[in-house]
Amino acid sequence: MRRALVTGASRGIGRQTALVLAADGWDVAVTARGAGSGRVPARTKADGWVEVHGSLEQTRADVEALGVRSLALTMDLLDLDSVHRVARDVTSAWGGVELLVNNPIAQFPGGHARLLGQDLHVVAANSTANATPQRPHSRAHLPGQVDHGGDTDDREWRSR
């Protein structure tokens, strides 16, 4: 049985990735910050928020409709406790995953402003939020991936 974890899977690329994997016979755990529909920042701070459609539960149901197992777990990559909780929950339920798709994105008001209108503090926050948290998330799942046949030349992580 092949098992995957797709983050940011309540809508968009993450949702489609989860469905493609499920159609190919993978069990798929899916995560998102919230279980329901939500809001994302508009292009500028002054524009406020935009409603977005899609939900973690709908993705889970659609994955299962393709004949495979699914787990739906809320996770915020900016909260390391939730990152480690998801790793524990997936390991407890399935013994880990062979494939991890890091697809989340943190969005901040003003983060999509045009170049000349960007607040550099928001740019820095976006850059940090969308690059740094994936490392501990990947590390949390690496032992399970190796145990399921993954290969690594650097086994030093096992001693940590």
Coordinates of N, CA and C in Angstrom, one line a residue:
M1 N 0.8 -1.2 0.0 CA 0.0 0.0 0.0 C 0.9 1.2 0.0
R2 N 0.6 2.2 -0.9 CA 1.4 3.4 -1.0 C 0.6 4.5 -0.2
R3 N 1.4 5.3 0.5 CA 0.7 6.3 1.4 C 1.4 7.7 1.1
A4 N 0.6 8.7 1.0 CA 1.2 10.0 0.7 C 0.5 11.0 1.7
L5 N 1.2 12.1 1.9 CA 0.7 13.3 2.7 C 0.8 14.5 1.8
V6 N -0.3 15.2 1.6 CA -0.3 16.4 0.8 C -0.8 17.5 1.7
T7 N 0.1 18.5 1.8 CA -0.3 19.7 2.6 C -0.9 20.8 1.7
G8 N -1.7 21.6 2.3 CA -2.3 22.7 1.6 C -3.3 22.1 0.6
A9 N -4.1 21.1 1.0 CA -4.9 20.3 0.1 C -6.4 20.6 0.1
S10 N -6.8 21.7 0.7 CA -8.2 22.0 0.7 C -8.7 22.6 -0.6
R11 N -7.8 23.1 -1.4 CA -8.2 23.6 -2.7 C -7.0 23.7 -3.6
G12 N -7.2 24.1 -4.8 CA -6.1 24.4 -5.7 C -5.2 23.2 -6.0
I13 N -3.9 23.5 -6.2 CA -2.9 22.5 -6.6 C -2.8 21.4 -5.6
G14 N -2.9 21.6 -4.3 CA -2.8 20.6 -3.3 C -4.0 19.6 -3.4
R15 N -5.2 20.1 -3.6 CA -6.4 19.3 -3.8 C -6.2 18.4 -5.0
Q16 N -5.8 19.0 -6.1 CA -5.7 18.3 -7.4 C -4.6 17.2 -7.3
T17 N -3.5 17.5 -6.6 CA -2.4 16.5 -6.3 C -3.0 15.4 -5.6
A18 N -3.7 15.6 -4.5 CA -4.3 14.6 -3.7 C -5.2 13.7 -4.5
L19 N -6.0 14.3 -5.4 CA -6.9 13.5 -6.2 C -6.2 12.6 -7.3
V20 N -5.1 13.2 -7.8 CA -4.3 12.4 -8.8 C -3.7 11.2 -8.1
L21 N -3.1 11.4 -7.0 CA -2.5 10.3 -6.2 C -3.5 9.3 -5.9
A22 N -4.7 9.7 -5.4 CA -5.8 8.8 -5.1 C -6.2 8.0 -6.3
A23 N -6.4 8.6 -7.4 CA -6.8 7.9 -8.6 C -5.7 6.9 -9.1
D24 N -4.5 7.1 -8.6 CA -3.4 6.2 -9.0 C -3.2 5.1 -7.9
G25 N -4.2 5.1 -6.9 CA -4.2 4.0 -5.9 C -3.5 4.4 -4.6
W26 N -3.0 5.6 -4.4 CA -2.3 6.0 -3.1 C -3.4 6.3 -2.1
D27 N -3.2 5.9 -0.8 CA -3.9 6.4 0.3 C -3.3 7.8 0.5
V28 N -4.2 8.8 0.8 CA -3.7 10.1 0.9 C -4.2 10.8 2.2
A29 N -3.2 11.3 3.0 CA -3.6 12.1 4.1 C -3.5 13.6 3.6
V30 N -4.4 14.4 4.0 CA -4.4 15.8 3.5 C -4.5 16.7 4.7
T31 N -3.8 17.9 4.5 CA -3.8 18.9 5.6 C -4.1 20.2 5.0
A32 N -4.6 21.1 5.9 CA -4.8 22.5 5.6 C -4.9 23.2 6.9
R33 N -4.8 24.5 6.9 CA -4.9 25.3 8.2 C -6.3 25.1 8.8
G34 N -7.3 25.1 8.1 CA -8.7 25.0 8.6 C -9.4 23.9 7.9
A35 N -10.5 23.4 8.5 CA -11.3 22.3 7.9 C -12.3 22.8 6.8
G36 N -12.7 24.1 7.0 CA -13.7 24.6 6.1 C -13.2 25.6 5.1
S37 N -14.1 26.2 4.4 CA -13.8 27.3 3.5 C -13.1 28.4 4.3
G38 N -12.5 29.3 3.6 CA -11.8 30.3 4.3 C -11.6 31.6 3.6
R39 N -10.7 32.4 4.0 CA -10.4 33.7 3.4 C -8.9 33.8 3.2
V40 N -8.5 34.5 2.1 CA -7.1 34.9 1.9 C -7.0 36.4 1.7
P41 N -5.8 36.9 2.0 CA -5.7 38.4 1.8 C -5.8 38.8 0.3
A42 N -6.4 39.9 0.1 CA -6.5 40.4 -1.2 C -5.1 41.0 -1.6
R43 N -5.1 41.5 -2.8 CA -3.8 42.0 -3.3 C -3.1 43.0 -2.4
T44 N -3.8 43.9 -1.9 CA -3.3 44.9 -1.0 C -4.0 44.9 0.4
K45 N -3.3 45.5 1.4 CA -3.9 45.5 2.7 C -5.2 46.3 2.7
A46 N -5.4 47.3 1.9 CA -6.6 48.1 1.8 C -7.7 47.3 1.2
D47 N -7.4 46.3 0.4 CA -8.5 45.5 -0.3 C -9.1 44.5 0.7
G48 N -8.6 44.3 1.8 CA -9.2 43.4 2.8 C -8.9 41.9 2.4
W49 N -10.0 41.1 2.6 CA -9.9 39.7 2.4 C -10.8 39.2 1.3
V50 N -10.5 38.1 0.7 CA -11.3 37.5 -0.3 C -11.7 36.1 0.1
E51 N -13.0 35.8 0.0 CA -13.5 34.4 0.3 C -13.0 33.4 -0.7
V52 N -12.6 32.2 -0.2 CA -12.2 31.1 -1.1 C -13.0 29.9 -0.8
H53 N -13.2 29.1 -1.8 CA -14.1 27.9 -1.6 C -13.2 26.7 -1.6
G54 N -13.7 25.6 -1.0 CA -13.0 24.4 -0.9 C -12.8 24.0 0.6
S55 N -12.7 22.8 0.9 CA -12.6 22.4 2.3 C -11.8 21.1 2.4
L56 N -11.1 21.0 3.5 CA -10.4 19.8 3.8 C -11.3 18.5 3.8
E57 N -12.4 18.6 4.4 CA -13.4 17.5 4.5 C -13.8 17.1 3.1
Q58 N -14.1 18.1 2.2 CA -14.5 17.7 0.8 C -13.4 17.0 0.1
T59 N -12.1 17.5 0.3 CA -11.0 16.8 -0.4 C -10.9 15.4 0.1
R60 N -11.0 15.2 1.5 CA -11.0 13.8 2.0 C -12.1 12.9 1.4
A61 N -13.3 13.5 1.4 CA -14.4 12.7 0.8 C -14.2 12.3 -0.7
D62 N -13.6 13.3 -1.4 CA -13.4 13.0 -2.8 C -12.3 12.0 -3.0
V63 N -11.2 12.0 -2.2 CA -10.2 11.0 -2.2 C -10.7 9.7 -1.9
E64 N -11.6 9.5 -0.9 CA -12.1 8.2 -0.5 C -13.1 7.7 -1.6
A65 N -13.8 8.6 -2.3 CA -14.7 8.2 -3.4 C -13.9 7.5 -4.5
L66 N -12.6 7.7 -4.5 CA -11.8 7.1 -5.5 C -11.3 5.7 -5.1
G67 N -11.8 5.2 -3.9 CA -11.5 3.9 -3.4 C -10.3 3.7 -2.6
V68 N -9.8 4.8 -2.0 CA -8.6 4.6 -1.2 C -8.9 5.3 0.2
R69 N -8.0 5.1 1.1 CA -8.1 5.7 2.5 C -7.6 7.1 2.5
S70 N -8.2 7.9 3.4 CA -7.7 9.3 3.5 C -7.8 9.7 5.0
L71 N -6.9 10.6 5.4 CA -7.0 11.2 6.7 C -7.0 12.7 6.4
A72 N -7.9 13.4 7.1 CA -7.9 14.9 7.0 C -7.5 15.5 8.3
L73 N -6.4 16.2 8.3 CA -5.8 16.8 9.5 C -5.5 18.3 9.4
T74 N -6.0 19.0 10.3 CA -5.6 20.5 10.3 C -4.2 20.6 10.7
M75 N -3.5 21.5 10.0 CA -2.1 21.8 10.3 C -1.7 23.2 9.8
D76 N -1.1 23.9 10.7 CA -0.6 25.2 10.3 C 1.0 25.2 10.4
L77 N 1.6 25.3 9.2 CA 3.1 25.2 9.2 C 3.8 26.2 10.1
L78 N 3.1 27.3 10.4 CA 3.7 28.3 11.2 C 3.6 27.9 12.7
D79 N 3.0 26.8 13.0 CA 2.8 26.3 14.4 C 3.5 24.9 14.4
L80 N 4.8 24.9 14.9 CA 5.5 23.7 14.9 C 4.9 22.6 15.7
D81 N 4.1 22.9 16.8 CA 3.4 21.8 17.5 C 2.4 21.1 16.6
S82 N 1.7 21.8 15.7 CA 0.8 21.2 14.8 C 1.5 20.4 13.8
V83 N 2.7 20.8 13.3 CA 3.5 20.0 12.4 C 3.9 18.7 13.0
H84 N 4.4 18.7 14.2 CA 4.8 17.5 14.9 C 3.6 16.6 15.2
R85 N 2.4 17.2 15.6 CA 1.2 16.4 15.8 C 0.8 15.7 14.6
V86 N 0.8 16.3 13.4 CA 0.4 15.6 12.2 C 1.3 14.5 11.9
A87 N 2.6 14.7 12.1 CA 3.6 13.6 11.8 C 3.3 12.4 12.8
R88 N 3.0 12.7 14.0 CA 2.6 11.6 15.0 C 1.3 10.9 14.6
D89 N 0.3 11.7 14.2 CA -1.0 11.2 13.8 C -0.9 10.3 12.6
V90 N -0.2 10.7 11.6 CA 0.0 9.9 10.4 C 0.8 8.7 10.6
T91 N 1.8 8.8 11.4 CA 2.6 7.6 11.8 C 1.8 6.6 12.6
S92 N 1.0 7.1 13.5 CA 0.2 6.3 14.4 C -0.9 5.6 13.5
A93 N -1.5 6.3 12.6 CA -2.5 5.7 11.8 C -2.0 4.8 10.7
W94 N -0.9 5.2 10.0 CA -0.5 4.4 8.9 C 1.0 4.0 8.9
G95 N 1.7 4.3 10.0 CA 3.1 3.9 10.1 C 4.0 4.8 9.2
G96 N 3.5 6.0 8.9 CA 4.2 6.9 8.1 C 3.8 7.0 6.6
V97 N 4.5 7.8 5.8 CA 4.2 7.9 4.4 C 5.4 7.7 3.6
E98 N 5.2 7.3 2.4 CA 6.4 7.2 1.4 C 6.6 8.5 0.6
L99 N 5.5 9.3 0.5 CA 5.6 10.5 -0.3 C 5.1 11.7 0.5
L100 N 5.8 12.8 0.5 CA 5.4 14.0 1.2 C 5.4 15.1 0.1
V101 N 4.2 15.7 0.0 CA 4.1 16.8 -1.0 C 3.9 18.1 -0.1
N102 N 4.9 18.9 0.0 CA 4.9 20.2 0.8 C 4.3 21.2 -0.2
N103 N 3.0 21.5 0.0 CA 2.3 22.4 -0.9 C 1.7 23.6 -0.2
P104 N 2.0 23.9 1.0 CA 1.2 25.0 1.7 C 1.7 26.4 1.3
I105 N 0.9 27.3 1.6 CA 1.4 28.7 1.4 C 0.8 29.6 2.5
A106 N 1.6 30.3 3.2 CA 1.1 31.3 4.1 C 0.9 32.6 3.4
Q107 N -0.2 33.3 3.6 CA -0.5 34.5 2.9 C -0.8 35.6 3.9
F108 N -0.2 36.8 3.7 CA -0.4 37.9 4.6 C -1.0 39.1 3.8
P109 N -1.8 39.9 4.5 CA -2.3 41.1 3.8 C -1.2 41.9 3.2
G110 N -1.4 42.2 2.0 CA -0.4 43.0 1.2 C 0.7 42.2 0.6
G111 N 0.7 40.9 0.8 CA 1.7 40.0 0.2 C 1.6 39.8 -1.3
H112 N 0.5 40.2 -1.9 CA 0.4 40.1 -3.3 C 0.4 41.4 -4.1
A113 N 0.9 42.4 -3.4 CA 0.9 43.8 -4.0 C 1.9 43.8 -5.1
R114 N 1.7 44.7 -6.0 CA 2.7 44.8 -7.1 C 4.0 45.3 -6.5
L115 N 5.1 45.1 -7.3 CA 6.5 45.3 -6.8 C 6.6 46.7 -6.1
L116 N 6.2 47.7 -6.7 CA 6.5 49.1 -6.2 C 5.6 49.3 -4.9
G117 N 4.5 48.6 -4.8 CA 3.6 48.8 -3.6 C 3.9 47.8 -2.5
Q118 N 4.9 47.0 -2.6 CA 5.2 46.0 -1.5 C 5.8 46.6 -0.3
D119 N 5.3 46.1 0.8 CA 5.9 46.4 2.1 C 7.0 45.4 2.3
L120 N 8.3 45.8 2.5 CA 9.3 44.8 2.6 C 9.3 43.9 3.8
H121 N 8.6 44.4 4.9 CA 8.4 43.6 6.1 C 7.4 42.4 5.7
V122 N 6.4 42.7 4.9 CA 5.5 41.6 4.5 C 6.2 40.7 3.6
V123 N 7.0 41.2 2.7 CA 7.8 40.3 1.8 C 8.7 39.4 2.6
A124 N 9.4 39.9 3.6 CA 10.2 39.1 4.5 C 9.4 38.0 5.2
A125 N 8.2 38.4 5.8 CA 7.4 37.5 6.5 C 6.9 36.4 5.5
N126 N 6.5 36.7 4.3 CA 6.1 35.7 3.3 C 7.2 34.8 3.0
S127 N 8.4 35.3 2.8 CA 9.5 34.5 2.4 C 9.9 33.5 3.5
T128 N 9.9 34.0 4.7 CA 10.2 33.1 5.9 C 9.1 32.1 6.1
A129 N 7.9 32.5 6.0 CA 6.8 31.6 6.3 C 6.7 30.5 5.2
N130 N 7.1 30.8 4.0 CA 6.9 29.9 2.9 C 8.1 29.1 2.5
A131 N 9.2 29.2 3.3 CA 10.4 28.4 3.1 C 10.9 27.7 4.3
T132 N 10.9 28.4 5.4 CA 11.5 27.8 6.6 C 10.7 26.6 7.2
P133 N 9.3 26.7 7.4 CA 8.6 25.7 8.1 C 8.6 24.3 7.4
Q134 N 8.8 24.3 6.1 CA 8.8 23.0 5.4 C 10.0 22.1 5.8
R135 N 11.1 22.7 6.3 CA 12.2 21.9 6.8 C 11.9 21.0 8.0
P136 N 11.3 21.6 9.1 CA 11.0 20.7 10.2 C 9.8 19.7 9.8
H137 N 9.0 20.1 8.9 CA 7.9 19.2 8.5 C 8.5 18.0 7.7
S138 N 9.4 18.3 6.8 CA 10.1 17.2 6.1 C 10.9 16.3 7.0
R139 N 11.6 16.9 7.9 CA 12.4 16.2 8.9 C 11.5 15.2 9.7
A140 N 10.3 15.7 10.1 CA 9.4 14.9 10.9 C 8.9 13.6 10.2
H141 N 8.9 13.7 8.8 CA 8.4 12.5 8.1 C 9.5 11.7 7.5
L142 N 10.7 12.2 7.5 CA 11.9 11.5 6.9 C 12.1 10.1 7.5
P143 N 12.1 9.9 8.8 CA 12.3 8.5 9.3 C 11.3 7.5 8.7
G144 N 10.0 7.9 8.6 CA 9.0 7.0 8.1 C 9.3 6.7 6.6
Q145 N 9.7 7.7 5.9 CA 10.0 7.5 4.4 C 11.2 6.6 4.2
V146 N 12.2 6.7 5.0 CA 13.3 5.8 4.9 C 12.9 4.4 5.3
D147 N 12.1 4.3 6.4 CA 11.7 3.0 6.9 C 10.8 2.3 5.8
H148 N 10.2 3.1 5.0 CA 9.3 2.5 3.9 C 10.1 2.3 2.6
G149 N 11.4 2.3 2.7 CA 12.2 2.0 1.5 C 12.9 3.2 0.8
G150 N 12.7 4.4 1.4 CA 13.4 5.5 0.9 C 14.9 5.4 1.1
D151 N 15.7 6.1 0.4 CA 17.1 5.9 0.5 C 17.7 7.3 0.8
T152 N 18.7 7.3 1.7 CA 19.4 8.5 2.0 C 20.9 8.1 2.2
D153 N 21.8 8.9 1.8 CA 23.2 8.7 2.1 C 23.6 9.3 3.4
D154 N 22.7 10.1 4.0 CA 23.0 10.7 5.3 C 22.1 10.1 6.4
R155 N 22.6 9.2 7.1 CA 21.8 8.5 8.1 C 22.0 9.2 9.5
E156 N 22.8 10.3 9.5 CA 23.1 10.9 10.7 C 21.8 11.4 11.5
W157 N 20.7 11.7 10.8 CA 19.5 12.2 11.4 C 19.0 11.2 12.4
R158 N 19.2 9.9 12.2 CA 18.7 8.9 13.1 C 19.2 9.1 14.6
S159 N 20.4 9.7 14.7 CA 20.9 9.9 16.1 C 20.4 11.1 16.8
R160 N 19.6 11.9 16.1 CA 19.1 13.2 16.7 C 17.8 13.0 17.5

